Amino acid sequence: MTEFNQDTHILRNFFLHIPLFRSLGGAPTEMEELIRSSEMRMIRRGEFLFRRGDASDRIYIVHSGEIGIYQGEKLIALQRRGSICGEVSLLSGSGHSSSARAMFDCSVIVIPGESFVRLIESVPSVGRELIRILSERFRGTLDAPADLHPGRICSVSYPEQEERSGRMVFSLALAVREEGQRVVILTLNESSPLIFEKDRNLIEQLQGPESGRSSDLPVILNLEPLLVDGQEEQLRLNLHDLLSGLRRTFDLVLVDLANRPSPAAQAMLDDADESLVFYRKERPAASVGRAIRETNVDRRQKPGELPVFQGWRMDPVVNGATRRLARQLLQSSRGLCLGGGGARALAHAGCLDVFEQEGLEFDAVSGSSMGAVIGALYALQLPAKEIRKMIGRYLFHSDAILDKRLPFVSFFGGHRLADLLRSVFRGIRIEDMPLPFFCNAADLKSGQMVMFDSGWLDFALRCTVSLPGIYPPVEWNGRTLVDGSVMNNLPGEILRQNGLSHVVGINVSPVADPLSARTGVNRREGLKGVYRFVNLPPILKIVNRSISVANRELLKFRLNDFDFLLNPDVGSFDLFDFHRQREILHAGYEEANRQLNGLREALRLPAGEQRNGNARGSG
Ligand SMILES: Nc1ncnc2c1ncn2[C@@H]1O[C@@H]2COP(=O)(O)O[C@H]2[C@H]1O
């Protein structure tokens, strides 16, 4: 957690605009005291604000970003701008009832418990508002499940280009409709092309030549003419009711905010579950909500060059990034976790092929060992065919990655593998990848798992593939890192922790192996057997077998991390069967085809939905 200087002006402005402290506008002394005792803090994505059971002497108010409230690994609530957090522990004198963790980079305001309690005692309206908030939360836990999932409200702004904000909102709305959800656009943006008479044909343009049936259009409510000077306060009061009503009818309410501050815009921000701020050049300062950088990735790539993306690419036409963002807003995002297994991990590529044919997209990827290498290619949004080509050409070429050496530390030197990973993934940082990506390693010194979610991709992959005994460990920052599969070969929980609603895993470790594996040389194979003995001596088979058996048993404890698990039939292949690419790929292909209906059901997709000519390329 890093601190930055508090800014009195920002704090005062913020407090005046959140329901809990709004009434302090009429109590200047208490407001000053509150500002004096408050402190603003930044929390990095994934960092814990506090953990369940911790004692507390303070409360937190979310200033920007999103804090996830967790019971164990289950995400039970999201706290957004203006939400109070940690009050149960303070007021009841017990430990925190849940853990709180940053879903994105966040800023929170920390208020010492003593000051907060003093404030409640001296300003009754703050106490009343607190009771209302707590009652609403309590009510939320009592309501029928259907009522627990009302539509969500999302505000969008693009301070650098107001006109573009209208286009963003429109393409997001189209993506939401593609997901089969109901959406309405409210616009306060006078520059929005959606509300210009002269741009009547814009909608057809935006949708592209093939679509454009007017019945497919999202509902657009233009509130801009109501922003008459002097009547904004009245509008603010009415907007709250309007939004509550729309929430019940639509799955998503998208609000295009004008950039000029107005009470109406503020009312929208107060009610929004999520606020997106797009930018191209400068990350908005004192950001209200989640900043998303728009980049242009149309740049032609040279042959063999991997695309490097640095943010969302948003077009009026719905593309992959828009769909992913829409799924995040709808809380229906999907994560894919690819397990390790040496050559067996090729089966992942077969599954990816089927997913692509079926138009099934994932929004984030995690992986271990070779599963992470294939996952990285997917997270870079390479088409399945390209992934297969790269695997065939370099990544799974045993000569290229199995450089023998005197086996003191490990059987293979790992230099060729490191060079290869560097040449393929050079210059790519994990945080710049188009899909969020995670891969793990195990630190032999501390016995803890290390999860890479930022930094150089080739380095993270080099760590995650360093199977003990096969490749040397990587010494880094006082740690000794080996293949993450030693601790968790299918790291799906990290996807849930990062807010992905559905998690699908592909396990390529044999789940059952009735045949006992041979670990020595088969004399009947004669000369061929001797050749294999020299090339793949029993030590490798023993390591291979031990890892497979350990992974099989560890997986039994991990099943709850997944909504759906695919298990390609790869029991008859070993870690080094790189020469059997075709058969292994086929096993993945078969399994994905076999499980399609179940997978669709787990992801709550209509059966065969995207087969009807709506196959999507990666985007
Ligand atoms: N269902 C919920 N909805 C919103 N916030 C919650 C919910 N449950 C717990 N919290 C918050 O999570 C915090 C966990 O620590 P506390 O128990 O101190 O206070 C809790 C509340 O601030």
mmCIF file of N, CA and C in Angstrom, residues 14 41-50 60-70 75-85 99-109 137 152-155 247 252 269-277 283 287-292 312 324-333 495-501:
data_model
loop_
_atom_site.group_PDB
_atom_site.id
_atom_site.type_symbol
_atom_site.label_atom_id
_atom_site.label_comp_id
_atom_site.label_asym_id
_atom_site.label_seq_id
_atom_site.Cartn_x
_atom_site.Cartn_y
_atom_site.Cartn_z
ATOM 1 N N PHE A 14 -15.497 15.499 -2.433
ATOM 2 C CA PHE A 14 -15.947 14.108 -2.430
ATOM 3 C C PHE A 14 -16.995 13.885 -1.339
ATOM 4 N N ARG A 41 -5.562 6.804 0.606
ATOM 5 C CA ARG A 41 -4.551 5.777 0.315
ATOM 6 C C ARG A 41 -4.818 5.106 -1.012
ATOM 7 N N MET A 42 -3.733 4.728 -1.654
ATOM 8 C CA MET A 42 -3.860 3.947 -2.892
ATOM 9 C C MET A 42 -3.708 2.477 -2.532
ATOM 10 N N ILE A 43 -4.487 1.644 -3.162
ATOM 11 C CA ILE A 43 -4.283 0.196 -3.009
ATOM 12 C C ILE A 43 -4.149 -0.387 -4.405
ATOM 13 N N ARG A 44 -3.149 -1.202 -4.576
ATOM 14 C CA ARG A 44 -2.921 -1.815 -5.885
ATOM 15 C C ARG A 44 -3.898 -2.968 -6.084
ATOM 16 N N ARG A 45 -4.198 -3.235 -7.350
ATOM 17 C CA ARG A 45 -5.078 -4.344 -7.681
ATOM 18 C C ARG A 45 -4.610 -5.629 -6.986
ATOM 19 N N GLY A 46 -5.517 -6.334 -6.358
ATOM 20 C CA GLY A 46 -5.174 -7.612 -5.733
ATOM 21 C C GLY A 46 -4.739 -7.489 -4.285
ATOM 22 N N GLU A 47 -4.412 -6.265 -3.859
ATOM 23 C CA GLU A 47 -3.958 -6.081 -2.483
ATOM 24 C C GLU A 47 -5.150 -6.142 -1.515
ATOM 25 N N PHE A 48 -4.918 -6.668 -0.327
ATOM 26 C CA PHE A 48 -5.983 -6.719 0.673
ATOM 27 C C PHE A 48 -6.042 -5.413 1.456
ATOM 28 N N LEU A 49 -7.255 -4.898 1.631
ATOM 29 C CA LEU A 49 -7.433 -3.734 2.499
ATOM 30 C C LEU A 49 -7.427 -4.225 3.944
ATOM 31 N N PHE A 50 -8.133 -5.314 4.156
ATOM 32 C CA PHE A 50 -8.067 -6.029 5.437
ATOM 33 C C PHE A 50 -8.546 -7.452 5.205
ATOM 34 N N TYR A 60 -13.376 2.725 6.110
ATOM 35 C CA TYR A 60 -12.860 3.117 4.807
ATOM 36 C C TYR A 60 -14.019 3.556 3.923
ATOM 37 N N ILE A 61 -13.767 4.570 3.118
ATOM 38 C CA ILE A 61 -14.750 4.954 2.104
ATOM 39 C C ILE A 61 -14.051 4.798 0.754
ATOM 40 N N VAL A 62 -14.692 4.070 -0.167
ATOM 41 C CA VAL A 62 -14.063 3.868 -1.474
ATOM 42 C C VAL A 62 -14.114 5.189 -2.241
ATOM 43 N N HIS A 63 -12.965 5.646 -2.701
ATOM 44 C CA HIS A 63 -12.909 6.906 -3.441
ATOM 45 C C HIS A 63 -12.910 6.644 -4.947
ATOM 46 N N SER A 64 -12.118 5.657 -5.393
ATOM 47 C CA SER A 64 -12.180 5.274 -6.802
ATOM 48 C C SER A 64 -11.840 3.796 -6.902
ATOM 49 N N GLY A 65 -12.257 3.184 -7.991
ATOM 50 C CA GLY A 65 -12.002 1.762 -8.186
ATOM 51 C C GLY A 65 -13.075 0.915 -7.524
ATOM 52 N N GLU A 66 -12.734 -0.310 -7.234
ATOM 53 C CA GLU A 66 -13.731 -1.245 -6.723
ATOM 54 C C GLU A 66 -13.086 -2.164 -5.697
ATOM 55 N N ILE A 67 -13.745 -2.308 -4.548
ATOM 56 C CA ILE A 67 -13.234 -3.220 -3.527
ATOM 57 C C ILE A 67 -14.152 -4.436 -3.469
ATOM 58 N N GLY A 68 -13.568 -5.628 -3.571
ATOM 59 C CA GLY A 68 -14.365 -6.854 -3.483
ATOM 60 C C GLY A 68 -14.440 -7.305 -2.029
ATOM 61 N N ILE A 69 -15.640 -7.707 -1.600
ATOM 62 C CA ILE A 69 -15.812 -8.245 -0.239
ATOM 63 C C ILE A 69 -15.897 -9.766 -0.363
ATOM 64 N N TYR A 70 -15.016 -10.447 0.329
ATOM 65 C CA TYR A 70 -14.897 -11.900 0.158
ATOM 66 C C TYR A 70 -15.191 -12.659 1.448
ATOM 67 N N LEU A 75 -16.727 -14.136 -3.701
ATOM 68 C CA LEU A 75 -16.975 -12.696 -3.760
ATOM 69 C C LEU A 75 -18.430 -12.457 -3.412
ATOM 70 N N ILE A 76 -18.720 -11.731 -2.302
ATOM 71 C CA ILE A 76 -20.127 -11.572 -1.922
ATOM 72 C C ILE A 76 -20.661 -10.178 -2.224
ATOM 73 N N ALA A 77 -19.797 -9.213 -2.367
ATOM 74 C CA ALA A 77 -20.294 -7.867 -2.675
ATOM 75 C C ALA A 77 -19.158 -7.050 -3.285
ATOM 76 N N LEU A 78 -19.545 -6.019 -4.023
ATOM 77 C CA LEU A 78 -18.547 -5.092 -4.574
ATOM 78 C C LEU A 78 -18.814 -3.718 -3.994
ATOM 79 N N GLN A 79 -17.795 -3.095 -3.469
ATOM 80 C CA GLN A 79 -17.946 -1.761 -2.896
ATOM 81 C C GLN A 79 -17.349 -0.755 -3.864
ATOM 82 N N ARG A 80 -18.164 0.231 -4.226
ATOM 83 C CA ARG A 80 -17.698 1.198 -5.214
ATOM 84 C C ARG A 80 -17.636 2.586 -4.619
ATOM 85 N N ARG A 81 -17.330 3.543 -5.473
ATOM 86 C CA ARG A 81 -17.171 4.934 -5.053
ATOM 87 C C ARG A 81 -18.259 5.344 -4.070
ATOM 88 N N GLY A 82 -17.816 5.842 -2.936
ATOM 89 C CA GLY A 82 -18.755 6.342 -1.927
ATOM 90 C C GLY A 82 -19.194 5.294 -0.925
ATOM 91 N N SER A 83 -18.877 4.002 -1.160
ATOM 92 C CA SER A 83 -19.338 2.962 -0.217
ATOM 93 C C SER A 83 -18.484 2.960 1.037
ATOM 94 N N ILE A 84 -19.149 2.699 2.149
ATOM 95 C CA ILE A 84 -18.428 2.578 3.421
ATOM 96 C C ILE A 84 -18.060 1.110 3.630
ATOM 97 N N CYS A 85 -16.929 0.898 4.236
ATOM 98 C CA CYS A 85 -16.384 -0.446 4.332
ATOM 99 C C CYS A 85 -15.709 -0.616 5.691
ATOM 100 N N SER A 99 -13.250 -10.400 4.187
ATOM 101 C CA SER A 99 -12.012 -9.762 3.729
ATOM 102 C C SER A 99 -12.335 -8.770 2.625
ATOM 103 N N ALA A 100 -11.496 -7.739 2.482
ATOM 104 C CA ALA A 100 -11.723 -6.731 1.443
ATOM 105 C C ALA A 100 -10.460 -6.624 0.599
ATOM 106 N N ARG A 101 -10.640 -6.693 -0.713
ATOM 107 C CA ARG A 101 -9.490 -6.758 -1.616
ATOM 108 C C ARG A 101 -9.759 -5.894 -2.838
ATOM 109 N N ALA A 102 -8.723 -5.198 -3.312
ATOM 110 C CA ALA A 102 -8.919 -4.280 -4.452
ATOM 111 C C ALA A 102 -9.085 -5.068 -5.752
ATOM 112 N N MET A 103 -10.179 -4.788 -6.467
ATOM 113 C CA MET A 103 -10.413 -5.458 -7.746
ATOM 114 C C MET A 103 -9.570 -4.786 -8.843
ATOM 115 N N PHE A 104 -9.360 -3.483 -8.705
ATOM 116 C CA PHE A 104 -8.534 -2.694 -9.614
ATOM 117 C C PHE A 104 -7.670 -1.809 -8.736
ATOM 118 N N ASP A 105 -6.794 -1.020 -9.333
ATOM 119 C CA ASP A 105 -6.092 -0.024 -8.533
ATOM 120 C C ASP A 105 -7.161 0.900 -7.957
ATOM 121 N N CYS A 106 -7.123 1.102 -6.636
ATOM 122 C CA CYS A 106 -8.201 1.854 -5.986
ATOM 123 C C CYS A 106 -7.608 2.961 -5.134
ATOM 124 N N SER A 107 -8.420 3.964 -4.834
ATOM 125 C CA SER A 107 -8.061 4.856 -3.735
ATOM 126 C C SER A 107 -9.176 4.778 -2.703
ATOM 127 N N VAL A 108 -8.785 4.744 -1.437
ATOM 128 C CA VAL A 108 -9.778 4.713 -0.356
ATOM 129 C C VAL A 108 -9.447 5.832 0.629
ATOM 130 N N ILE A 109 -10.488 6.302 1.311
ATOM 131 C CA ILE A 109 -10.267 7.294 2.355
ATOM 132 C C ILE A 109 -10.377 6.571 3.691
ATOM 133 N N ARG A 137 -28.265 -2.841 3.189
ATOM 134 C CA ARG A 137 -27.416 -4.027 3.040
ATOM 135 C C ARG A 137 -28.094 -5.240 3.652
ATOM 136 N N ARG A 152 -27.663 -3.239 -13.509
ATOM 137 C CA ARG A 152 -26.566 -2.403 -13.012
ATOM 138 C C ARG A 152 -26.530 -1.081 -13.769
ATOM 139 N N ILE A 153 -25.991 -0.094 -13.089
ATOM 140 C CA ILE A 153 -25.896 1.227 -13.709
ATOM 141 C C ILE A 153 -24.420 1.538 -13.931
ATOM 142 N N CYS A 154 -24.105 1.945 -15.143
ATOM 143 C CA CYS A 154 -22.706 2.250 -15.439
ATOM 144 C C CYS A 154 -22.615 3.609 -16.123
ATOM 145 N N SER A 155 -21.819 4.498 -15.573
ATOM 146 C CA SER A 155 -21.648 5.799 -16.227
ATOM 147 C C SER A 155 -20.382 5.761 -17.084
ATOM 148 N N ARG A 247 -33.497 0.209 -13.462
ATOM 149 C CA ARG A 247 -32.763 -0.946 -12.935
ATOM 150 C C ARG A 247 -33.628 -2.204 -12.925
ATOM 151 N N LEU A 252 -28.794 -3.580 -17.867
ATOM 152 C CA LEU A 252 -27.738 -2.577 -17.759
ATOM 153 C C LEU A 252 -28.269 -1.211 -18.187
ATOM 154 N N LEU A 269 -23.564 9.717 -11.063
ATOM 155 C CA LEU A 269 -22.345 9.116 -10.513
ATOM 156 C C LEU A 269 -22.620 8.468 -9.161
ATOM 157 N N ASP A 270 -23.437 9.148 -8.357
ATOM 158 C CA ASP A 270 -23.749 8.594 -7.029
ATOM 159 C C ASP A 270 -24.436 7.248 -7.149
ATOM 160 N N ASP A 271 -25.306 7.133 -8.131
ATOM 161 C CA ASP A 271 -26.087 5.906 -8.245
ATOM 162 C C ASP A 271 -25.378 4.819 -9.044
ATOM 163 N N ALA A 272 -24.331 5.202 -9.788
ATOM 164 C CA ALA A 272 -23.692 4.218 -10.678
ATOM 165 C C ALA A 272 -22.992 3.129 -9.876
ATOM 166 N N ASP A 273 -23.144 1.896 -10.345
ATOM 167 C CA ASP A 273 -22.399 0.795 -9.731
ATOM 168 C C ASP A 273 -20.970 0.821 -10.226
ATOM 169 N N GLU A 274 -20.802 1.380 -11.389
ATOM 170 C CA GLU A 274 -19.459 1.405 -11.974
ATOM 171 C C GLU A 274 -19.343 2.651 -12.839
ATOM 172 N N SER A 275 -18.172 3.282 -12.813
ATOM 173 C CA SER A 275 -17.962 4.470 -13.650
ATOM 174 C C SER A 275 -16.726 4.242 -14.510
ATOM 175 N N LEU A 276 -16.887 4.394 -15.801
ATOM 176 C CA LEU A 276 -15.762 4.215 -16.713
ATOM 177 C C LEU A 276 -15.331 5.568 -17.244
ATOM 178 N N VAL A 277 -14.036 5.792 -17.250
ATOM 179 C CA VAL A 277 -13.520 7.028 -17.848
ATOM 180 C C VAL A 277 -12.532 6.612 -18.927
ATOM 181 N N ARG A 283 -4.005 9.804 -18.544
ATOM 182 C CA ARG A 283 -4.856 9.142 -17.563
ATOM 183 C C ARG A 283 -5.521 10.222 -16.717
ATOM 184 N N SER A 287 -9.174 10.408 -10.661
ATOM 185 C CA SER A 287 -10.119 9.734 -11.550
ATOM 186 C C SER A 287 -11.387 9.311 -10.823
ATOM 187 N N VAL A 288 -12.464 9.501 -11.528
ATOM 188 C CA VAL A 288 -13.750 9.066 -11.024
ATOM 189 C C VAL A 288 -13.996 7.728 -11.693
ATOM 190 N N GLY A 289 -13.756 6.672 -10.975
ATOM 191 C CA GLY A 289 -14.022 5.360 -11.541
ATOM 192 C C GLY A 289 -12.829 4.757 -12.242
ATOM 193 N N ARG A 290 -13.116 3.845 -13.129
ATOM 194 C CA ARG A 290 -12.084 3.034 -13.755
ATOM 195 C C ARG A 290 -11.604 3.676 -15.031
ATOM 196 N N ALA A 291 -10.315 3.945 -15.111
ATOM 197 C CA ALA A 291 -9.783 4.587 -16.310
ATOM 198 C C ALA A 291 -9.451 3.500 -17.333
ATOM 199 N N ILE A 292 -9.901 3.690 -18.560
ATOM 200 C CA ILE A 292 -9.636 2.712 -19.615
ATOM 201 C C ILE A 292 -9.003 3.441 -20.790
ATOM 202 N N TRP A 312 -7.799 -1.014 -24.141
ATOM 203 C CA TRP A 312 -9.009 -1.378 -24.857
ATOM 204 C C TRP A 312 -9.009 -0.734 -26.217
ATOM 205 N N ARG A 324 -15.930 -7.897 -24.186
ATOM 206 C CA ARG A 324 -15.370 -8.262 -22.883
ATOM 207 C C ARG A 324 -15.794 -7.258 -21.822
ATOM 208 N N LEU A 325 -15.731 -5.991 -22.205
ATOM 209 C CA LEU A 325 -16.109 -4.959 -21.249
ATOM 210 C C LEU A 325 -17.593 -5.095 -20.904
ATOM 211 N N ALA A 326 -18.406 -5.365 -21.923
ATOM 212 C CA ALA A 326 -19.845 -5.532 -21.676
ATOM 213 C C ALA A 326 -20.071 -6.682 -20.703
ATOM 214 N N ARG A 327 -19.356 -7.778 -20.888
ATOM 215 C CA ARG A 327 -19.541 -8.919 -19.976
ATOM 216 C C ARG A 327 -19.105 -8.565 -18.565
ATOM 217 N N GLN A 328 -18.040 -7.773 -18.469
ATOM 218 C CA GLN A 328 -17.627 -7.351 -17.112
ATOM 219 C C GLN A 328 -18.732 -6.550 -16.453
ATOM 220 N N LEU A 329 -19.301 -5.628 -17.226
ATOM 221 C CA LEU A 329 -20.342 -4.771 -16.643
ATOM 222 C C LEU A 329 -21.565 -5.588 -16.261
ATOM 223 N N LEU A 330 -21.828 -6.640 -17.021
ATOM 224 C CA LEU A 330 -22.997 -7.485 -16.735
ATOM 225 C C LEU A 330 -22.681 -8.542 -15.681
ATOM 226 N N GLN A 331 -21.452 -8.572 -15.243
ATOM 227 C CA GLN A 331 -20.979 -9.592 -14.310
ATOM 228 C C GLN A 331 -21.178 -10.994 -14.862
ATOM 229 N N SER A 332 -20.884 -11.155 -16.135
ATOM 230 C CA SER A 332 -20.979 -12.497 -16.713
ATOM 231 C C SER A 332 -19.662 -12.843 -17.410
ATOM 232 N N SER A 333 -18.556 -12.302 -16.895
ATOM 233 C CA SER A 333 -17.274 -12.532 -17.548
ATOM 234 C C SER A 333 -16.794 -13.964 -17.295
ATOM 235 N N LEU A 495 -8.596 -16.352 -10.880
ATOM 236 C CA LEU A 495 -9.558 -15.721 -11.788
ATOM 237 C C LEU A 495 -10.796 -15.288 -11.004
ATOM 238 N N ARG A 496 -11.243 -16.145 -10.112
ATOM 239 C CA ARG A 496 -12.392 -15.760 -9.280
ATOM 240 C C ARG A 496 -12.031 -14.576 -8.396
ATOM 241 N N GLN A 497 -10.832 -14.651 -7.820
ATOM 242 C CA GLN A 497 -10.404 -13.541 -6.944
ATOM 243 C C GLN A 497 -10.358 -12.234 -7.709
ATOM 244 N N ASN A 498 -10.169 -12.306 -9.022
ATOM 245 C CA ASN A 498 -10.122 -11.089 -9.811
ATOM 246 C C ASN A 498 -11.466 -10.748 -10.442
ATOM 247 N N GLY A 499 -12.503 -11.354 -9.909
ATOM 248 C CA GLY A 499 -13.849 -10.927 -10.273
ATOM 249 C C GLY A 499 -14.461 -11.606 -11.481
ATOM 250 N N LEU A 500 -13.790 -12.616 -12.051
ATOM 251 C CA LEU A 500 -14.392 -13.306 -13.192
ATOM 252 C C LEU A 500 -15.585 -14.114 -12.665
ATOM 253 N N SER A 501 -16.713 -14.008 -13.342
ATOM 254 C CA SER A 501 -17.930 -14.635 -12.806
ATOM 255 C C SER A 501 -17.939 -16.139 -13.015
#
